[in-house]
Amino acid sequence: MGEKIDYGQFDEGRYINYWDVDRTIQRELRRVYSDEEFEWAERRLADFGQVVGERIADNADYVDKHGPELHTYTKRGEIQNFVRYPRELHENEELAYGNGVVADSFEAPPGRDEPMPLSHYFGMGYLLAYAETTGMVCPVAMTAGAALVLERFGDETVEPYYEALVSREYEDVIEGAMFLTEKQGGSDVGANETIAEYDEEGGYWRLTGEKWFCSNIDGEGTLALARTEDAPEGTAGLSMFLVPHGNPDEGVMTKGDRQAFDGAPPPEAINDQYYRRLKDKLGTTNVPTGEVELDGTKAYLVGELEEGFKQMAEMLNLERLSNAAGACGIMGRALLESKIHAADREAFGNPIDEYPLMREDLVDMTVDHEAATAFTFEAARIFSEREREKRASKPDGETYRLMRLLTPVAKMRTARDAIDIASYAMEIRGGDGYVDDFVTNRLLRDAQVLPIWEGTENILALDVLRALERESAHEPFMTVMQERLAAIDHPALQEEQAIVESEYHELTTAMASLASEDGEYAQLSAKRLGHYIYDVFTAALLLEEAQADLEGNGPSPEADGRTALVAKRFVNNHLREQDARGITSGDRFPIERFEEVVHYKPVDPATLAEAVEAN
Ligand SMILES: Cc1cc2nc3c(=O)[nH]c(=O)nc-3n(C[C@H](O)[C@H](O)[C@H](O)COP(=O)(O)OP(=O)(O)OC[C@H]3O[C@@H](n4cnc5c(N)ncnc54)[C@H](O)[C@@H]3O)c2cc1C
């Protein structure tokens, strides 16, 4: 596990290699990659962690205050839809795409014969979120999502757009976007009213309607949903279209093409649409989110007519998991800032991280971040496995069904945890934390969008129900859980294993009883169910990781008991029944185990076994 980390050596969470300092993501990626993949990726992740901690973090702070501006008209009153970006934002894009954040998981990168699994993309997104939070993670995610959809459903007409989405040469790159939400329906996508009509003469489709929330508004690889004439109502009547920012008659307008214009492209170089305004948002100021009037806008059909919603669901799953990976990255940064400040700041004569309450805060934030990252990257591993099956033209099976369950659960829980941790990190910084000069301010503002876009918490909870009803996702879930629980037999973990096993049985009873309840009651319970699934699945996963570490079969060759402490605390906080809210238990875990959990001090497994025996 390496040496204990001395957070007091840093002044703030800047000019630090985020990969080197984050043992959690190191651990998870080592677990989910094959040895050969990890060997290829490790140096690149470390290089990227360095770039994010320096250049990208500096630029992100600047862009937060000097975000993109929209200039809808030329001085002669013609529509130009020109979004002006600060140079720093372009530089961050170049650093992200140039480091293969999207490309590596779609096309074989240098030094490999095949693409990396998508978990590599999620891992890079996690690191990027340390500095770029949700703002740039959003366009990057939509770029990966659009690439996934075009790769799977696109024909040769949209092939050049796919090539540009997965390019690692900045000159040739385009970004994705996703126009779903209309005034009358964000969650209720089936209420979309935008119309698509075929233009015989032009040989493409033309869209007419209004989109109400369009992030990365001028993305060249935007995917939109619209309804053709006589299409059925609701989601069944929606088709998917590629809507370029540039005039498609002129070909794909790449980042390089745009920069060559040295200002706004001339009006004839852009597509027939109207960017009404950019939203004045609480956070995510580095991504332009606006309102778009589609006015006979040229578009290409992607996939089959009226299959748009199903195809978009594939993109949405990727977006939701990207949201979760980004949420974990934000938690990682918030935690880093908190650990450093708590080690450096003195109050009442001592560093504040020596006080019992602060120790408990930092221990529990660390545990929740590690739990969220473990769950998210297990979901990412399954997502990647399913994608590999798809690329090999295998039919959907257990992997898909499990992915359908874990993805909404990951998004709903990590979004909430990220807000809690970012909010608490602000408080740990004290009054300064609330001030714009410190990154905690931006972390909280940006985290607040995580539960809203890509499906609110309620909508995700309903999606969990759908995965259970339509995909019988409880079946692969139960198989995985039973195998995992049966394999946890280390004496130091026995007590927690028994708690998780008992809760697992209660959870399966709850799932079965909801299946026989009326729809209203099932909906009423859906959010509690989603969080319950998260707690039980995560606890078993952490115990499995703990056992591997205790036996010296984890990422590090030396046996270590630290992960066991994390797993125990997670079970204690989220699954153990406690009298008097734990106050009478006499448990001093956060005080006694602070160094191990928060500063990664290695734990001799023998001491854990002794503690269990003594109990
Ligand atoms: C910064 C930002 C950027 C965005 N970018 C994009 C983008 O690029 N593309 C895009 O398409 N959209 C985008 N959105 C829109 C976003 O996806 C929607 O706002 C979101 O899905 C919610 O939809 P809505 O605003 O219509 O709210 P509504 O759907 O009206 O929801 C309002 C509330 O009702 C709840 N609710 C709705 N239905 C139910 C139900 N059946 N049961 C219980 N509760 C329910 C919701 O959970 C929510 O709390 C963005 C939003 C933001 C804030």
PDB file of N, CA and C in Angstrom, residues 3-46:
ATOM      1  N   GLU A   3       3.810   4.052   1.652  1.00  0.00           N
ATOM      2  CA  GLU A   3       3.987   4.771   2.918  1.00  0.00           C
ATOM      3  C   GLU A   3       2.756   5.593   3.247  1.00  0.00           C
ATOM      4  N   LYS A   4       2.665   5.936   4.497  1.00  0.00           N
ATOM      5  CA  LYS A   4       1.629   6.871   4.945  1.00  0.00           C
ATOM      6  C   LYS A   4       1.822   8.225   4.230  1.00  0.00           C
ATOM      7  N   ILE A   5       0.736   8.925   3.939  1.00  0.00           N
ATOM      8  CA  ILE A   5       0.855  10.225   3.259  1.00  0.00           C
ATOM      9  C   ILE A   5       0.835  11.351   4.298  1.00  0.00           C
ATOM     10  N   ASP A   6       1.805  12.246   4.178  1.00  0.00           N
ATOM     11  CA  ASP A   6       1.835  13.405   5.080  1.00  0.00           C
ATOM     12  C   ASP A   6       1.179  14.583   4.354  1.00  0.00           C
ATOM     13  N   TYR A   7      -0.082  14.823   4.650  1.00  0.00           N
ATOM     14  CA  TYR A   7      -0.803  15.895   3.951  1.00  0.00           C
ATOM     15  C   TYR A   7      -0.338  17.286   4.389  1.00  0.00           C
ATOM     16  N   GLY A   8       0.322  17.347   5.549  1.00  0.00           N
ATOM     17  CA  GLY A   8       0.822  18.632   6.047  1.00  0.00           C
ATOM     18  C   GLY A   8       1.928  19.204   5.167  1.00  0.00           C
ATOM     19  N   GLN A   9       2.501  18.379   4.289  1.00  0.00           N
ATOM     20  CA  GLN A   9       3.569  18.885   3.409  1.00  0.00           C
ATOM     21  C   GLN A   9       3.017  19.800   2.309  1.00  0.00           C
ATOM     22  N   PHE A  10       1.700  19.758   2.079  1.00  0.00           N
ATOM     23  CA  PHE A  10       1.106  20.565   1.000  1.00  0.00           C
ATOM     24  C   PHE A  10       0.451  21.824   1.577  1.00  0.00           C
ATOM     25  N   ASP A  11       0.370  22.866   0.733  1.00  0.00           N
ATOM     26  CA  ASP A  11      -0.341  24.083   1.147  1.00  0.00           C
ATOM     27  C   ASP A  11      -1.812  24.014   0.772  1.00  0.00           C
ATOM     28  N   GLU A  12      -2.074  23.445  -0.371  1.00  0.00           N
ATOM     29  CA  GLU A  12      -3.454  23.282  -0.853  1.00  0.00           C
ATOM     30  C   GLU A  12      -3.444  22.148  -1.870  1.00  0.00           C
ATOM     31  N   GLY A  13      -4.629  21.788  -2.347  1.00  0.00           N
ATOM     32  CA  GLY A  13      -4.708  20.648  -3.261  1.00  0.00           C
ATOM     33  C   GLY A  13      -4.348  21.002  -4.690  1.00  0.00           C
ATOM     34  N   ARG A  14      -3.260  21.748  -4.854  1.00  0.00           N
ATOM     35  CA  ARG A  14      -2.826  22.212  -6.181  1.00  0.00           C
ATOM     36  C   ARG A  14      -1.366  21.879  -6.389  1.00  0.00           C
ATOM     37  N   TYR A  15      -0.964  21.842  -7.659  1.00  0.00           N
ATOM     38  CA  TYR A  15       0.412  21.493  -8.025  1.00  0.00           C
ATOM     39  C   TYR A  15       0.795  20.161  -7.397  1.00  0.00           C
ATOM     40  N   ILE A  16      -0.176  19.266  -7.472  1.00  0.00           N
ATOM     41  CA  ILE A  16      -0.002  17.923  -6.932  1.00  0.00           C
ATOM     42  C   ILE A  16      -0.394  16.961  -8.036  1.00  0.00           C
ATOM     43  N   ASN A  17       0.294  15.843  -8.124  1.00  0.00           N
ATOM     44  CA  ASN A  17      -0.111  14.819  -9.082  1.00  0.00           C
ATOM     45  C   ASN A  17      -1.295  14.048  -8.478  1.00  0.00           C
ATOM     46  N   TYR A  18      -2.478  14.258  -9.069  1.00  0.00           N
ATOM     47  CA  TYR A  18      -3.689  13.691  -8.468  1.00  0.00           C
ATOM     48  C   TYR A  18      -3.701  12.166  -8.537  1.00  0.00           C
ATOM     49  N   TRP A  19      -3.024  11.608  -9.502  1.00  0.00           N
ATOM     50  CA  TRP A  19      -2.937  10.145  -9.566  1.00  0.00           C
ATOM     51  C   TRP A  19      -2.068   9.643  -8.411  1.00  0.00           C
ATOM     52  N   ASP A  20      -0.903  10.251  -8.253  1.00  0.00           N
ATOM     53  CA  ASP A  20       0.031   9.775  -7.230  1.00  0.00           C
ATOM     54  C   ASP A  20      -0.571   9.836  -5.837  1.00  0.00           C
ATOM     55  N   VAL A  21      -1.382  10.875  -5.595  1.00  0.00           N
ATOM     56  CA  VAL A  21      -1.845  11.100  -4.228  1.00  0.00           C
ATOM     57  C   VAL A  21      -3.156  10.357  -3.933  1.00  0.00           C
ATOM     58  N   ASP A  22      -3.769   9.797  -4.957  1.00  0.00           N
ATOM     59  CA  ASP A  22      -5.082   9.160  -4.768  1.00  0.00           C
ATOM     60  C   ASP A  22      -4.941   7.635  -4.825  1.00  0.00           C
ATOM     61  N   ARG A  23      -4.743   7.046  -3.664  1.00  0.00           N
ATOM     62  CA  ARG A  23      -4.554   5.593  -3.626  1.00  0.00           C
ATOM     63  C   ARG A  23      -5.846   4.847  -3.969  1.00  0.00           C
ATOM     64  N   THR A  24      -6.970   5.535  -3.819  1.00  0.00           N
ATOM     65  CA  THR A  24      -8.255   4.876  -4.081  1.00  0.00           C
ATOM     66  C   THR A  24      -8.425   4.569  -5.561  1.00  0.00           C
ATOM     67  N   ILE A  25      -8.185   5.572  -6.400  1.00  0.00           N
ATOM     68  CA  ILE A  25      -8.361   5.312  -7.829  1.00  0.00           C
ATOM     69  C   ILE A  25      -7.270   4.364  -8.329  1.00  0.00           C
ATOM     70  N   GLN A  26      -6.079   4.482  -7.770  1.00  0.00           N
ATOM     71  CA  GLN A  26      -5.016   3.537  -8.163  1.00  0.00           C
ATOM     72  C   GLN A  26      -5.477   2.106  -7.895  1.00  0.00           C
ATOM     73  N   ARG A  27      -6.032   1.932  -6.709  1.00  0.00           N
ATOM     74  CA  ARG A  27      -6.454   0.595  -6.302  1.00  0.00           C
ATOM     75  C   ARG A  27      -7.556   0.053  -7.223  1.00  0.00           C
ATOM     76  N   GLU A  28      -8.542   0.913  -7.470  1.00  0.00           N
ATOM     77  CA  GLU A  28      -9.697   0.449  -8.253  1.00  0.00           C
ATOM     78  C   GLU A  28      -9.311   0.147  -9.701  1.00  0.00           C
ATOM     79  N   LEU A  29      -8.484   0.997 -10.295  1.00  0.00           N
ATOM     80  CA  LEU A  29      -8.130   0.731 -11.694  1.00  0.00           C
ATOM     81  C   LEU A  29      -7.226  -0.498 -11.788  1.00  0.00           C
ATOM     82  N   ARG A  30      -6.369  -0.671 -10.796  1.00  0.00           N
ATOM     83  CA  ARG A  30      -5.535  -1.881 -10.805  1.00  0.00           C
ATOM     84  C   ARG A  30      -6.427  -3.125 -10.711  1.00  0.00           C
ATOM     85  N   ARG A  31      -7.520  -2.974 -10.005  1.00  0.00           N
ATOM     86  CA  ARG A  31      -8.434  -4.113  -9.831  1.00  0.00           C
ATOM     87  C   ARG A  31      -9.224  -4.402 -11.115  1.00  0.00           C
ATOM     88  N   VAL A  32      -9.682  -3.337 -11.785  1.00  0.00           N
ATOM     89  CA  VAL A  32     -10.589  -3.600 -12.908  1.00  0.00           C
ATOM     90  C   VAL A  32      -9.867  -3.772 -14.247  1.00  0.00           C
ATOM     91  N   TYR A  33      -8.615  -3.302 -14.359  1.00  0.00           N
ATOM     92  CA  TYR A  33      -7.865  -3.520 -15.601  1.00  0.00           C
ATOM     93  C   TYR A  33      -7.211  -4.902 -15.547  1.00  0.00           C
ATOM     94  N   SER A  34      -6.937  -5.458 -16.705  1.00  0.00           N
ATOM     95  CA  SER A  34      -6.073  -6.640 -16.727  1.00  0.00           C
ATOM     96  C   SER A  34      -4.640  -6.169 -16.450  1.00  0.00           C
ATOM     97  N   ASP A  35      -3.744  -7.095 -16.114  1.00  0.00           N
ATOM     98  CA  ASP A  35      -2.354  -6.703 -15.824  1.00  0.00           C
ATOM     99  C   ASP A  35      -1.743  -5.963 -17.005  1.00  0.00           C
ATOM    100  N   GLU A  36      -2.023  -6.503 -18.190  1.00  0.00           N
ATOM    101  CA  GLU A  36      -1.437  -5.923 -19.403  1.00  0.00           C
ATOM    102  C   GLU A  36      -1.998  -4.507 -19.640  1.00  0.00           C
ATOM    103  N   GLU A  37      -3.290  -4.336 -19.393  1.00  0.00           N
ATOM    104  CA  GLU A  37      -3.887  -2.996 -19.562  1.00  0.00           C
ATOM    105  C   GLU A  37      -3.305  -2.020 -18.541  1.00  0.00           C
ATOM    106  N   PHE A  38      -3.154  -2.511 -17.316  1.00  0.00           N
ATOM    107  CA  PHE A  38      -2.647  -1.601 -16.281  1.00  0.00           C
ATOM    108  C   PHE A  38      -1.206  -1.198 -16.564  1.00  0.00           C
ATOM    109  N   GLU A  39      -0.452  -2.166 -17.054  1.00  0.00           N
ATOM    110  CA  GLU A  39       0.950  -1.878 -17.365  1.00  0.00           C
ATOM    111  C   GLU A  39       1.043  -0.766 -18.428  1.00  0.00           C
ATOM    112  N   TRP A  40       0.171  -0.865 -19.433  1.00  0.00           N
ATOM    113  CA  TRP A  40       0.158   0.155 -20.485  1.00  0.00           C
ATOM    114  C   TRP A  40      -0.293   1.505 -19.919  1.00  0.00           C
ATOM    115  N   ALA A  41      -1.300   1.457 -19.037  1.00  0.00           N
ATOM    116  CA  ALA A  41      -1.976   2.698 -18.640  1.00  0.00           C
ATOM    117  C   ALA A  41      -1.292   3.437 -17.493  1.00  0.00           C
ATOM    118  N   GLU A  42      -0.552   2.734 -16.643  1.00  0.00           N
ATOM    119  CA  GLU A  42      -0.124   3.340 -15.378  1.00  0.00           C
ATOM    120  C   GLU A  42       0.655   4.652 -15.589  1.00  0.00           C
ATOM    121  N   ARG A  43       1.644   4.608 -16.491  1.00  0.00           N
ATOM    122  CA  ARG A  43       2.450   5.813 -16.690  1.00  0.00           C
ATOM    123  C   ARG A  43       1.590   6.942 -17.280  1.00  0.00           C
ATOM    124  N   ARG A  44       0.677   6.570 -18.154  1.00  0.00           N
ATOM    125  CA  ARG A  44      -0.174   7.591 -18.785  1.00  0.00           C
ATOM    126  C   ARG A  44      -1.109   8.237 -17.755  1.00  0.00           C
ATOM    127  N   LEU A  45      -1.629   7.404 -16.852  1.00  0.00           N
ATOM    128  CA  LEU A  45      -2.499   7.948 -15.805  1.00  0.00           C
ATOM    129  C   LEU A  45      -1.702   8.883 -14.893  1.00  0.00           C
ATOM    130  N   ALA A  46      -0.471   8.480 -14.609  1.00  0.00           N
ATOM    131  CA  ALA A  46       0.374   9.321 -13.753  1.00  0.00           C
ATOM    132  C   ALA A  46       0.688  10.634 -14.469  1.00  0.00           C
TER     133      ALA A  46
END
